[in-house]
Amino acid sequence: MKTMLMRASMLAVLFSGVISAQDTTTSMRDYLAPEKASRNVFEDPKGASPEFDGVKVSVGGDFALQFQGLDHWTENKNLGVVTGTTQPNYLNDMGNDFNLPTANLDINAYLAKGVKMHLRTYLSARHHNEAWVKGGYIQIDDLDFIKEGFMGDIMKHARVKVGMDEINYGDTHFRRTDNARAITNPFVGNYIMDSFSTEAFGEVYGFYNNFLGMVGVSNGKLNQTAYKGTNWNSPSVYAKVGYDKQLNSDLRVRLTGSFIQTNGWNTGSYLYSGDRGGSRYYYVLLTANDAMGTSNYATGRFNPGFRKMQAF
């Protein structure tokens, strides 16, 4: 069985694996860690939260071992000699072999009714040779932890999400490869301009029937520090509206639009450079004298380097 997914952001029809229709109830397994049966989930579906009878913890992860067979070439290597030196600057020779395996560790916890905590750690990544935290968030779908039934009518349609993690700008970050997590991406690698960033954020959602809306604000920073110095710090604001419906067991339609405005010289440059895991295309378009450079973890991508921008 195939599921047809229509997305305005890609202007294409994509085919993917089986997806179950959205229901009004959510199992604990799907709420904490959506897996193969919900591969086409973007935002977590809004439904009745699982009943709370104690803290639940789900531990999982991802592992990716990639064989690469890409090539690039320079027509005349003499054209690549660095002026005034004998150091070559032509494209490095490429071979066919395995790349560095990557791995993620995911911890999801159910802290109260409708309260989910997520934490992802990169155990092995192209950009780092040590384990380090990618990010995490707390998602609140009910306020029963304050008082049973507190603002229940509102929370049937609302969600609050806060953390230091990927911001919900666009839909591509749901379909991209996140270090070792490649199962959601039919293309293995990501777009040349990869609109993905992990920042300190707060988001408020509204769900009604099959419509969704979101307004968010972040501090615009990938590397967090309270030191200002001569830098200009200013928050980023972003929003999303959309329609998402499972028409039948074989057809789902999703149409969304997103907007972001970054305002700071020091806090607006990460939208296309925020992936600290690194590109899945190793050493592509690197010259012989920079092939091992520490800044080349993002090979195959382009970052325009915008500071202040309005993007949609």
PDB file of C-alpha atoms in Angstrom:
ATOM      1  CA  MET A   1       0.000   0.000   0.000  1.00  0.00           C
ATOM      2  CA  LYS A   2       1.269   3.460  -0.853  1.00  0.00           C
ATOM      3  CA  THR A   3       0.341   6.794   0.637  1.00  0.00           C
ATOM      4  CA  MET A   4       0.275   9.880  -1.587  1.00  0.00           C
ATOM      5  CA  LEU A   5       1.369  13.035   0.186  1.00  0.00           C
ATOM      6  CA  MET A   6       0.866  16.468  -1.406  1.00  0.00           C
ATOM      7  CA  ARG A   7       3.046  19.291  -0.067  1.00  0.00           C
ATOM      8  CA  ALA A   8       3.196  22.859  -1.349  1.00  0.00           C
ATOM      9  CA  SER A   9       6.682  23.355   0.079  1.00  0.00           C
ATOM     10  CA  MET A  10       8.112  20.804  -2.366  1.00  0.00           C
ATOM     11  CA  LEU A  11       5.644  21.345  -5.227  1.00  0.00           C
ATOM     12  CA  ALA A  12       5.727  17.616  -5.837  1.00  0.00           C
ATOM     13  CA  VAL A  13       3.950  14.403  -4.994  1.00  0.00           C
ATOM     14  CA  LEU A  14       5.912  12.090  -2.718  1.00  0.00           C
ATOM     15  CA  PHE A  15       5.252   8.446  -2.026  1.00  0.00           C
ATOM     16  CA  SER A  16       5.978   6.901   1.322  1.00  0.00           C
ATOM     17  CA  GLY A  17       5.091   4.007   3.565  1.00  0.00           C
ATOM     18  CA  VAL A  18       1.853   3.029   5.221  1.00  0.00           C
ATOM     19  CA  ILE A  19       0.207   5.612   7.436  1.00  0.00           C
ATOM     20  CA  SER A  20      -2.724   5.074   9.748  1.00  0.00           C
ATOM     21  CA  ALA A  21      -5.513   7.651   9.745  1.00  0.00           C
ATOM     22  CA  GLN A  22      -5.456  10.174  12.560  1.00  0.00           C
ATOM     23  CA  ASP A  23      -7.595   9.121  15.518  1.00  0.00           C
ATOM     24  CA  THR A  24      -9.018  10.967  18.493  1.00  0.00           C
ATOM     25  CA  THR A  25      -7.070   8.764  20.903  1.00  0.00           C
ATOM     26  CA  THR A  26      -3.342   8.320  21.136  1.00  0.00           C
ATOM     27  CA  SER A  27      -1.520   5.268  22.449  1.00  0.00           C
ATOM     28  CA  MET A  28       1.320   5.777  24.889  1.00  0.00           C
ATOM     29  CA  ARG A  29       3.784   4.310  22.378  1.00  0.00           C
ATOM     30  CA  ASP A  30       2.717   6.634  19.570  1.00  0.00           C
ATOM     31  CA  TYR A  31       2.570   9.648  21.882  1.00  0.00           C
ATOM     32  CA  LEU A  32       6.088   9.143  23.199  1.00  0.00           C
ATOM     33  CA  ALA A  33       7.879   7.781  20.150  1.00  0.00           C
ATOM     34  CA  PRO A  34       6.027   7.648  16.809  1.00  0.00           C
ATOM     35  CA  GLU A  35       7.642   4.916  14.764  1.00  0.00           C
ATOM     36  CA  LYS A  36       7.111   3.204  11.411  1.00  0.00           C
ATOM     37  CA  ALA A  37       3.308   3.328  11.473  1.00  0.00           C
ATOM     38  CA  SER A  38       3.420   7.140  11.704  1.00  0.00           C
ATOM     39  CA  ARG A  39       6.373   8.001   9.506  1.00  0.00           C
ATOM     40  CA  ASN A  40       4.381  10.720   7.796  1.00  0.00           C
ATOM     41  CA  VAL A  41       3.564  12.527  11.034  1.00  0.00           C
ATOM     42  CA  PHE A  42       4.719  16.142  10.923  1.00  0.00           C
ATOM     43  CA  GLU A  43       3.540  17.955  14.044  1.00  0.00           C
ATOM     44  CA  ASP A  44       2.381  15.401  16.631  1.00  0.00           C
ATOM     45  CA  PRO A  45      -1.343  14.801  15.997  1.00  0.00           C
ATOM     46  CA  LYS A  46      -3.596  16.533  18.489  1.00  0.00           C
ATOM     47  CA  GLY A  47      -5.861  14.054  20.253  1.00  0.00           C
ATOM     48  CA  ALA A  48      -6.887  12.873  23.669  1.00  0.00           C
ATOM     49  CA  SER A  49      -3.764  12.418  25.803  1.00  0.00           C
ATOM     50  CA  PRO A  50      -3.040   8.992  27.283  1.00  0.00           C
ATOM     51  CA  GLU A  51      -4.129   8.594  30.897  1.00  0.00           C
ATOM     52  CA  PHE A  52      -1.383   9.205  33.441  1.00  0.00           C
ATOM     53  CA  ASP A  53      -0.628   6.493  35.993  1.00  0.00           C
ATOM     54  CA  GLY A  54       3.004   7.316  36.644  1.00  0.00           C
ATOM     55  CA  VAL A  55       6.051   8.521  34.758  1.00  0.00           C
ATOM     56  CA  LYS A  56       6.780   6.530  31.594  1.00  0.00           C
ATOM     57  CA  VAL A  57      10.138   6.593  29.798  1.00  0.00           C
ATOM     58  CA  SER A  58      10.866   5.449  26.261  1.00  0.00           C
ATOM     59  CA  VAL A  59      14.473   4.921  25.153  1.00  0.00           C
ATOM     60  CA  GLY A  60      15.323   4.468  21.485  1.00  0.00           C
ATOM     61  CA  GLY A  61      17.642   5.675  18.792  1.00  0.00           C
ATOM     62  CA  ASP A  62      18.943   5.508  15.268  1.00  0.00           C
ATOM     63  CA  PHE A  63      21.994   4.105  13.496  1.00  0.00           C
ATOM     64  CA  ALA A  64      23.122   4.913   9.965  1.00  0.00           C
ATOM     65  CA  LEU A  65      25.889   3.168   8.016  1.00  0.00           C
ATOM     66  CA  GLN A  66      26.264   4.698   4.567  1.00  0.00           C
ATOM     67  CA  PHE A  67      28.129   3.476   1.507  1.00  0.00           C
ATOM     68  CA  GLN A  68      29.060   6.430  -0.704  1.00  0.00           C
ATOM     69  CA  GLY A  69      29.760   6.190  -4.414  1.00  0.00           C
ATOM     70  CA  LEU A  70      29.874   9.835  -5.533  1.00  0.00           C
ATOM     71  CA  ASP A  71      32.440  11.457  -7.804  1.00  0.00           C
ATOM     72  CA  HIS A  72      33.485  14.895  -8.980  1.00  0.00           C
ATOM     73  CA  TRP A  73      36.294  15.928 -11.286  1.00  0.00           C
ATOM     74  CA  THR A  74      38.357  18.859 -12.530  1.00  0.00           C
ATOM     75  CA  GLU A  75      38.934  19.096 -16.286  1.00  0.00           C
ATOM     76  CA  ASN A  76      42.373  20.669 -15.945  1.00  0.00           C
ATOM     77  CA  LYS A  77      44.165  20.247 -12.634  1.00  0.00           C
ATOM     78  CA  ASN A  78      46.716  22.891 -13.586  1.00  0.00           C
ATOM     79  CA  LEU A  79      43.978  25.519 -13.406  1.00  0.00           C
ATOM     80  CA  GLY A  80      43.655  24.806  -9.726  1.00  0.00           C
ATOM     81  CA  VAL A  81      47.217  25.649  -8.632  1.00  0.00           C
ATOM     82  CA  VAL A  82      47.191  28.283  -5.894  1.00  0.00           C
ATOM     83  CA  THR A  83      48.823  31.495  -7.135  1.00  0.00           C
ATOM     84  CA  GLY A  84      52.367  31.942  -5.843  1.00  0.00           C
ATOM     85  CA  THR A  85      52.620  28.453  -4.359  1.00  0.00           C
ATOM     86  CA  THR A  86      53.065  24.898  -5.523  1.00  0.00           C
ATOM     87  CA  GLN A  87      50.151  23.679  -3.405  1.00  0.00           C
ATOM     88  CA  PRO A  88      47.427  22.037  -5.520  1.00  0.00           C
ATOM     89  CA  ASN A  89      43.904  23.352  -5.218  1.00  0.00           C
ATOM     90  CA  TYR A  90      41.986  21.008  -7.520  1.00  0.00           C
ATOM     91  CA  LEU A  91      39.082  18.840  -6.423  1.00  0.00           C
ATOM     92  CA  ASN A  92      40.104  15.951  -4.239  1.00  0.00           C
ATOM     93  CA  ASP A  93      39.946  12.446  -5.668  1.00  0.00           C
ATOM     94  CA  MET A  94      36.876  10.510  -4.527  1.00  0.00           C
ATOM     95  CA  GLY A  95      36.535   6.782  -4.036  1.00  0.00           C
ATOM     96  CA  ASN A  96      33.783   4.326  -3.182  1.00  0.00           C
ATOM     97  CA  ASP A  97      33.638   3.235   0.449  1.00  0.00           C
ATOM     98  CA  PHE A  98      31.749   3.434   3.744  1.00  0.00           C
ATOM     99  CA  ASN A  99      31.458   6.710   5.614  1.00  0.00           C
ATOM    100  CA  LEU A 100      31.709   7.204   9.353  1.00  0.00           C
ATOM    101  CA  PRO A 101      28.714   5.463  11.019  1.00  0.00           C
ATOM    102  CA  THR A 102      26.437   7.835  12.915  1.00  0.00           C
ATOM    103  CA  ALA A 103      24.140   7.170  15.865  1.00  0.00           C
ATOM    104  CA  ASN A 104      21.449   8.962  17.883  1.00  0.00           C
ATOM    105  CA  LEU A 105      20.031   8.269  21.335  1.00  0.00           C
ATOM    106  CA  ASP A 106      16.441   9.398  22.037  1.00  0.00           C
ATOM    107  CA  ILE A 107      14.846   9.643  25.476  1.00  0.00           C
ATOM    108  CA  ASN A 108      11.135  10.507  25.711  1.00  0.00           C
ATOM    109  CA  ALA A 109       9.343  10.789  29.044  1.00  0.00           C
ATOM    110  CA  TYR A 110       5.661  11.121  29.998  1.00  0.00           C
ATOM    111  CA  LEU A 111       5.793  13.442  33.016  1.00  0.00           C
ATOM    112  CA  ALA A 112       2.076  14.140  33.555  1.00  0.00           C
ATOM    113  CA  LYS A 113      -1.125  13.787  31.560  1.00  0.00           C
ATOM    114  CA  GLY A 114      -0.426  15.406  28.207  1.00  0.00           C
ATOM    115  CA  VAL A 115       3.128  16.462  29.152  1.00  0.00           C
ATOM    116  CA  LYS A 116       5.937  14.965  27.068  1.00  0.00           C
ATOM    117  CA  MET A 117       9.677  15.568  27.346  1.00  0.00           C
ATOM    118  CA  HIS A 118      12.059  14.762  24.489  1.00  0.00           C
ATOM    119  CA  LEU A 119      15.870  14.657  24.466  1.00  0.00           C
ATOM    120  CA  ARG A 120      18.116  13.673  21.548  1.00  0.00           C
ATOM    121  CA  THR A 121      21.840  12.992  21.883  1.00  0.00           C
ATOM    122  CA  TYR A 122      24.196  12.527  18.946  1.00  0.00           C
ATOM    123  CA  LEU A 123      26.396   9.590  19.975  1.00  0.00           C
ATOM    124  CA  SER A 124      28.448   9.780  16.802  1.00  0.00           C
ATOM    125  CA  ALA A 125      28.331  12.517  14.175  1.00  0.00           C
ATOM    126  CA  ARG A 126      30.461  13.680  11.287  1.00  0.00           C
ATOM    127  CA  HIS A 127      31.010  17.061  12.943  1.00  0.00           C
ATOM    128  CA  HIS A 128      31.963  15.708  16.386  1.00  0.00           C
ATOM    129  CA  ASN A 129      33.789  12.621  17.567  1.00  0.00           C
ATOM    130  CA  GLU A 130      32.215  12.701  21.038  1.00  0.00           C
ATOM    131  CA  ALA A 131      28.633  12.319  22.286  1.00  0.00           C
ATOM    132  CA  TRP A 132      26.767  15.579  22.788  1.00  0.00           C
ATOM    133  CA  VAL A 133      23.180  16.748  23.159  1.00  0.00           C
ATOM    134  CA  LYS A 134      21.428  17.938  20.003  1.00  0.00           C
ATOM    135  CA  GLY A 135      18.467  19.410  21.906  1.00  0.00           C
ATOM    136  CA  GLY A 136      15.175  18.763  23.598  1.00  0.00           C
ATOM    137  CA  TYR A 137      11.782  20.185  24.503  1.00  0.00           C
ATOM    138  CA  ILE A 138       8.722  19.867  26.711  1.00  0.00           C
ATOM    139  CA  GLN A 139       5.363  19.577  24.945  1.00  0.00           C
ATOM    140  CA  ILE A 140       2.185  20.395  26.904  1.00  0.00           C
ATOM    141  CA  ASP A 141      -1.179  19.210  25.575  1.00  0.00           C
ATOM    142  CA  ASP A 142      -3.079  19.283  28.891  1.00  0.00           C
ATOM    143  CA  LEU A 143      -2.924  21.406  32.035  1.00  0.00           C
ATOM    144  CA  ASP A 144      -4.224  18.744  34.435  1.00  0.00           C
ATOM    145  CA  PHE A 145      -0.935  18.972  36.352  1.00  0.00           C
ATOM    146  CA  ILE A 146      -2.170  22.388  37.577  1.00  0.00           C
ATOM    147  CA  LYS A 147      -5.708  21.228  38.329  1.00  0.00           C
ATOM    148  CA  GLU A 148      -7.759  18.442  36.798  1.00  0.00           C
ATOM    149  CA  GLY A 149      -9.685  19.821  33.844  1.00  0.00           C
ATOM    150  CA  PHE A 150      -7.914  23.198  34.035  1.00  0.00           C
ATOM    151  CA  MET A 151      -8.664  25.107  30.794  1.00  0.00           C
ATOM    152  CA  GLY A 152      -9.812  21.803  29.341  1.00  0.00           C
ATOM    153  CA  ASP A 153     -11.971  23.292  26.587  1.00  0.00           C
ATOM    154  CA  ILE A 154      -9.053  25.399  25.348  1.00  0.00           C
ATOM    155  CA  MET A 155      -6.461  22.637  25.600  1.00  0.00           C
ATOM    156  CA  LYS A 156      -8.593  20.375  23.407  1.00  0.00           C
ATOM    157  CA  HIS A 157      -7.352  22.570  20.564  1.00  0.00           C
ATOM    158  CA  ALA A 158      -4.139  24.086  21.959  1.00  0.00           C
ATOM    159  CA  ARG A 159      -0.539  23.068  22.601  1.00  0.00           C
ATOM    160  CA  VAL A 160       2.484  24.748  24.169  1.00  0.00           C
ATOM    161  CA  LYS A 161       6.018  23.669  23.297  1.00  0.00           C
ATOM    162  CA  VAL A 162       9.237  25.085  24.774  1.00  0.00           C
ATOM    163  CA  GLY A 163      12.838  23.978  24.585  1.00  0.00           C
ATOM    164  CA  MET A 164      16.212  24.204  22.920  1.00  0.00           C
ATOM    165  CA  ASP A 165      15.633  22.223  19.760  1.00  0.00           C
ATOM    166  CA  GLU A 166      14.678  22.540  16.094  1.00  0.00           C
ATOM    167  CA  ILE A 167      12.213  25.328  15.448  1.00  0.00           C
ATOM    168  CA  ASN A 168       9.053  24.527  13.484  1.00  0.00           C
ATOM    169  CA  TYR A 169       9.772  26.602  10.384  1.00  0.00           C
ATOM    170  CA  GLY A 170       8.575  24.903   7.214  1.00  0.00           C
ATOM    171  CA  ASP A 171       7.888  21.202   6.754  1.00  0.00           C
ATOM    172  CA  THR A 172      11.243  20.048   5.415  1.00  0.00           C
ATOM    173  CA  HIS A 173      12.731  19.601   8.887  1.00  0.00           C
ATOM    174  CA  PHE A 174      10.244  16.760   9.431  1.00  0.00           C
ATOM    175  CA  ARG A 175      11.445  15.006   6.266  1.00  0.00           C
ATOM    176  CA  ARG A 176      15.192  15.563   6.561  1.00  0.00           C
ATOM    177  CA  THR A 177      18.006  13.347   7.762  1.00  0.00           C
ATOM    178  CA  ASP A 178      18.906  14.289  11.340  1.00  0.00           C
ATOM    179  CA  ASN A 179      22.371  12.836  11.817  1.00  0.00           C
ATOM    180  CA  ALA A 180      21.584   9.092  12.031  1.00  0.00           C
ATOM    181  CA  ARG A 181      17.815   9.442  11.692  1.00  0.00           C
ATOM    182  CA  ALA A 182      17.365   8.940   7.957  1.00  0.00           C
ATOM    183  CA  ILE A 183      14.166   6.867   8.004  1.00  0.00           C
ATOM    184  CA  THR A 184      11.934   9.892   7.287  1.00  0.00           C
ATOM    185  CA  ASN A 185      13.976  11.023   4.271  1.00  0.00           C
ATOM    186  CA  PRO A 186      13.626   9.188   0.942  1.00  0.00           C
ATOM    187  CA  PHE A 187      16.639  11.095  -0.443  1.00  0.00           C
ATOM    188  CA  VAL A 188      19.168  10.279   2.363  1.00  0.00           C
ATOM    189  CA  GLY A 189      20.818  13.711   2.154  1.00  0.00           C
ATOM    190  CA  ASN A 190      19.110  17.062   2.696  1.00  0.00           C
ATOM    191  CA  TYR A 191      18.397  20.061   0.488  1.00  0.00           C
ATOM    192  CA  ILE A 192      21.293  22.202  -0.725  1.00  0.00           C
ATOM    193  CA  MET A 193      19.783  25.054   1.333  1.00  0.00           C
ATOM    194  CA  ASP A 194      18.866  23.186   4.515  1.00  0.00           C
ATOM    195  CA  SER A 195      16.419  25.319   6.529  1.00  0.00           C
ATOM    196  CA  PHE A 196      17.088  23.740   9.914  1.00  0.00           C
ATOM    197  CA  SER A 197      18.245  25.342  13.139  1.00  0.00           C
ATOM    198  CA  THR A 198      18.273  24.431  16.832  1.00  0.00           C
ATOM    199  CA  GLU A 199      17.510  27.444  19.020  1.00  0.00           C
ATOM    200  CA  ALA A 200      15.931  28.323  22.363  1.00  0.00           C
ATOM    201  CA  PHE A 201      12.248  28.716  21.523  1.00  0.00           C
ATOM    202  CA  GLY A 202       8.631  28.849  22.639  1.00  0.00           C
ATOM    203  CA  GLU A 203       5.714  27.869  20.397  1.00  0.00           C
ATOM    204  CA  VAL A 204       1.918  28.033  20.776  1.00  0.00           C
ATOM    205  CA  TYR A 205      -0.283  25.845  18.567  1.00  0.00           C
ATOM    206  CA  GLY A 206      -3.935  25.768  17.652  1.00  0.00           C
ATOM    207  CA  PHE A 207      -5.672  22.756  16.078  1.00  0.00           C
ATOM    208  CA  TYR A 208      -9.245  22.783  14.781  1.00  0.00           C
ATOM    209  CA  ASN A 209     -10.613  19.956  12.669  1.00  0.00           C
ATOM    210  CA  ASN A 210      -7.871  19.584  10.058  1.00  0.00           C
ATOM    211  CA  PHE A 211      -6.491  23.120  10.297  1.00  0.00           C
ATOM    212  CA  LEU A 212      -3.403  24.064  12.291  1.00  0.00           C
ATOM    213  CA  GLY A 213      -1.716  27.303  13.270  1.00  0.00           C
ATOM    214  CA  MET A 214       1.468  28.065  15.165  1.00  0.00           C
ATOM    215  CA  VAL A 215       3.242  31.184  16.411  1.00  0.00           C
ATOM    216  CA  GLY A 216       6.774  30.933  17.775  1.00  0.00           C
ATOM    217  CA  VAL A 217       9.621  33.057  19.045  1.00  0.00           C
ATOM    218  CA  SER A 218      13.270  32.098  19.483  1.00  0.00           C
ATOM    219  CA  ASN A 219      16.398  33.896  20.581  1.00  0.00           C
ATOM    220  CA  GLY A 220      17.844  33.187  17.128  1.00  0.00           C
ATOM    221  CA  LYS A 221      21.014  31.616  18.525  1.00  0.00           C
ATOM    222  CA  LEU A 222      22.563  28.240  17.892  1.00  0.00           C
ATOM    223  CA  ASN A 223      25.380  28.744  20.395  1.00  0.00           C
ATOM    224  CA  GLN A 224      23.902  29.991  23.639  1.00  0.00           C
ATOM    225  CA  THR A 225      25.563  32.689  25.728  1.00  0.00           C
ATOM    226  CA  ALA A 226      24.420  35.646  27.819  1.00  0.00           C
ATOM    227  CA  TYR A 227      27.496  37.641  26.816  1.00  0.00           C
ATOM    228  CA  LYS A 228      26.536  40.498  24.521  1.00  0.00           C
ATOM    229  CA  GLY A 229      29.746  42.405  23.839  1.00  0.00           C
ATOM    230  CA  THR A 230      29.372  44.370  20.613  1.00  0.00           C
ATOM    231  CA  ASN A 231      26.867  41.890  19.157  1.00  0.00           C
ATOM    232  CA  TRP A 232      23.314  42.872  18.332  1.00  0.00           C
ATOM    233  CA  ASN A 233      20.938  40.374  19.916  1.00  0.00           C
ATOM    234  CA  SER A 234      17.289  40.334  18.907  1.00  0.00           C
ATOM    235  CA  PRO A 235      14.617  37.600  18.889  1.00  0.00           C
ATOM    236  CA  SER A 236      13.379  35.815  15.784  1.00  0.00           C
ATOM    237  CA  VAL A 237       9.638  35.374  15.218  1.00  0.00           C
ATOM    238  CA  TYR A 238       8.009  32.761  13.010  1.00  0.00           C
ATOM    239  CA  ALA A 239       4.596  31.291  12.232  1.00  0.00           C
ATOM    240  CA  LYS A 240       2.875  28.493  10.324  1.00  0.00           C
ATOM    241  CA  VAL A 241      -0.648  27.860   9.060  1.00  0.00           C
ATOM    242  CA  GLY A 242      -1.845  24.768   7.280  1.00  0.00           C
ATOM    243  CA  TYR A 243      -4.396  22.130   6.384  1.00  0.00           C
ATOM    244  CA  ASP A 244      -3.687  18.424   6.881  1.00  0.00           C
ATOM    245  CA  LYS A 245      -6.238  15.685   6.280  1.00  0.00           C
ATOM    246  CA  GLN A 246      -6.246  11.951   5.681  1.00  0.00           C
ATOM    247  CA  LEU A 247      -8.896  11.712   2.951  1.00  0.00           C
ATOM    248  CA  ASN A 248      -8.898   7.911   2.933  1.00  0.00           C
ATOM    249  CA  SER A 249      -6.536   5.056   3.722  1.00  0.00           C
ATOM    250  CA  ASP A 250      -4.469   5.782   0.592  1.00  0.00           C
ATOM    251  CA  LEU A 251      -4.574   9.563   0.223  1.00  0.00           C
ATOM    252  CA  ARG A 252      -3.469  12.355   2.523  1.00  0.00           C
ATOM    253  CA  VAL A 253      -3.375  16.060   1.628  1.00  0.00           C
ATOM    254  CA  ARG A 254      -1.183  18.585   3.435  1.00  0.00           C
ATOM    255  CA  LEU A 255      -0.726  22.238   2.545  1.00  0.00           C
ATOM    256  CA  THR A 256       1.212  24.572   4.826  1.00  0.00           C
ATOM    257  CA  GLY A 257       2.845  27.975   4.702  1.00  0.00           C
ATOM    258  CA  SER A 258       5.558  29.295   7.036  1.00  0.00           C
ATOM    259  CA  PHE A 259       7.146  32.678   7.698  1.00  0.00           C
ATOM    260  CA  ILE A 260      10.178  33.718   9.730  1.00  0.00           C
ATOM    261  CA  GLN A 261      11.810  37.056  10.477  1.00  0.00           C
ATOM    262  CA  THR A 262      15.271  37.233  11.967  1.00  0.00           C
ATOM    263  CA  ASN A 263      16.285  40.583  13.410  1.00  0.00           C
ATOM    264  CA  GLY A 264      19.774  40.431  14.886  1.00  0.00           C
ATOM    265  CA  TRP A 265      23.283  40.670  13.485  1.00  0.00           C
ATOM    266  CA  ASN A 266      24.390  37.968  15.917  1.00  0.00           C
ATOM    267  CA  THR A 267      21.142  36.017  16.062  1.00  0.00           C
ATOM    268  CA  GLY A 268      19.870  35.651  12.517  1.00  0.00           C
ATOM    269  CA  SER A 269      22.496  33.649  10.662  1.00  0.00           C
ATOM    270  CA  TYR A 270      21.659  30.066  11.588  1.00  0.00           C
ATOM    271  CA  LEU A 271      18.576  29.180   9.527  1.00  0.00           C
ATOM    272  CA  TYR A 272      20.664  27.530   6.790  1.00  0.00           C
ATOM    273  CA  SER A 273      23.683  26.519   8.892  1.00  0.00           C
ATOM    274  CA  GLY A 274      22.115  25.083  12.039  1.00  0.00           C
ATOM    275  CA  ASP A 275      22.776  21.384  11.396  1.00  0.00           C
ATOM    276  CA  ARG A 276      25.626  20.409  13.696  1.00  0.00           C
ATOM    277  CA  GLY A 277      25.477  16.755  12.654  1.00  0.00           C
ATOM    278  CA  GLY A 278      26.959  17.386   9.225  1.00  0.00           C
ATOM    279  CA  SER A 279      26.073  16.539   5.638  1.00  0.00           C
ATOM    280  CA  ARG A 280      25.527  12.945   4.486  1.00  0.00           C
ATOM    281  CA  TYR A 281      27.616  13.725   1.374  1.00  0.00           C
ATOM    282  CA  TYR A 282      31.207  13.489   2.554  1.00  0.00           C
ATOM    283  CA  TYR A 283      33.989  15.559   0.912  1.00  0.00           C
ATOM    284  CA  VAL A 284      31.896  16.544  -2.107  1.00  0.00           C
ATOM    285  CA  LEU A 285      33.303  19.598  -3.980  1.00  0.00           C
ATOM    286  CA  LEU A 286      36.294  19.966  -1.652  1.00  0.00           C
ATOM    287  CA  THR A 287      39.738  20.817  -2.962  1.00  0.00           C
ATOM    288  CA  ALA A 288      42.841  18.842  -2.160  1.00  0.00           C
ATOM    289  CA  ASN A 289      44.156  21.362   0.394  1.00  0.00           C
ATOM    290  CA  ASP A 290      40.941  21.729   2.357  1.00  0.00           C
ATOM    291  CA  ALA A 291      39.549  18.192   2.216  1.00  0.00           C
ATOM    292  CA  MET A 292      40.285  17.604   5.906  1.00  0.00           C
ATOM    293  CA  GLY A 293      39.380  21.104   7.085  1.00  0.00           C
ATOM    294  CA  THR A 294      37.270  21.311  10.232  1.00  0.00           C
ATOM    295  CA  SER A 295      34.777  23.675   8.570  1.00  0.00           C
ATOM    296  CA  ASN A 296      33.829  21.226   5.841  1.00  0.00           C
ATOM    297  CA  TYR A 297      31.246  19.133   7.693  1.00  0.00           C
ATOM    298  CA  ALA A 298      28.500  20.763   5.578  1.00  0.00           C
ATOM    299  CA  THR A 299      29.787  19.676   2.154  1.00  0.00           C
ATOM    300  CA  GLY A 300      27.166  19.713  -0.574  1.00  0.00           C
ATOM    301  CA  ARG A 301      25.174  22.523   1.053  1.00  0.00           C
ATOM    302  CA  PHE A 302      24.972  26.273   0.568  1.00  0.00           C
ATOM    303  CA  ASN A 303      24.501  28.816   3.342  1.00  0.00           C
ATOM    304  CA  PRO A 304      23.722  32.320   2.017  1.00  0.00           C
ATOM    305  CA  GLY A 305      24.855  33.816   5.335  1.00  0.00           C
ATOM    306  CA  PHE A 306      21.875  36.130   5.742  1.00  0.00           C
ATOM    307  CA  ARG A 307      21.701  37.970   9.090  1.00  0.00           C
ATOM    308  CA  LYS A 308      18.469  39.942   8.955  1.00  0.00           C
ATOM    309  CA  MET A 309      15.842  38.431   6.710  1.00  0.00           C
ATOM    310  CA  GLN A 310      12.216  37.658   6.038  1.00  0.00           C
ATOM    311  CA  ALA A 311      11.792  34.167   4.612  1.00  0.00           C
ATOM    312  CA  PHE A 312       8.786  32.054   3.740  1.00  0.00           C
TER     313      PHE A 312
END
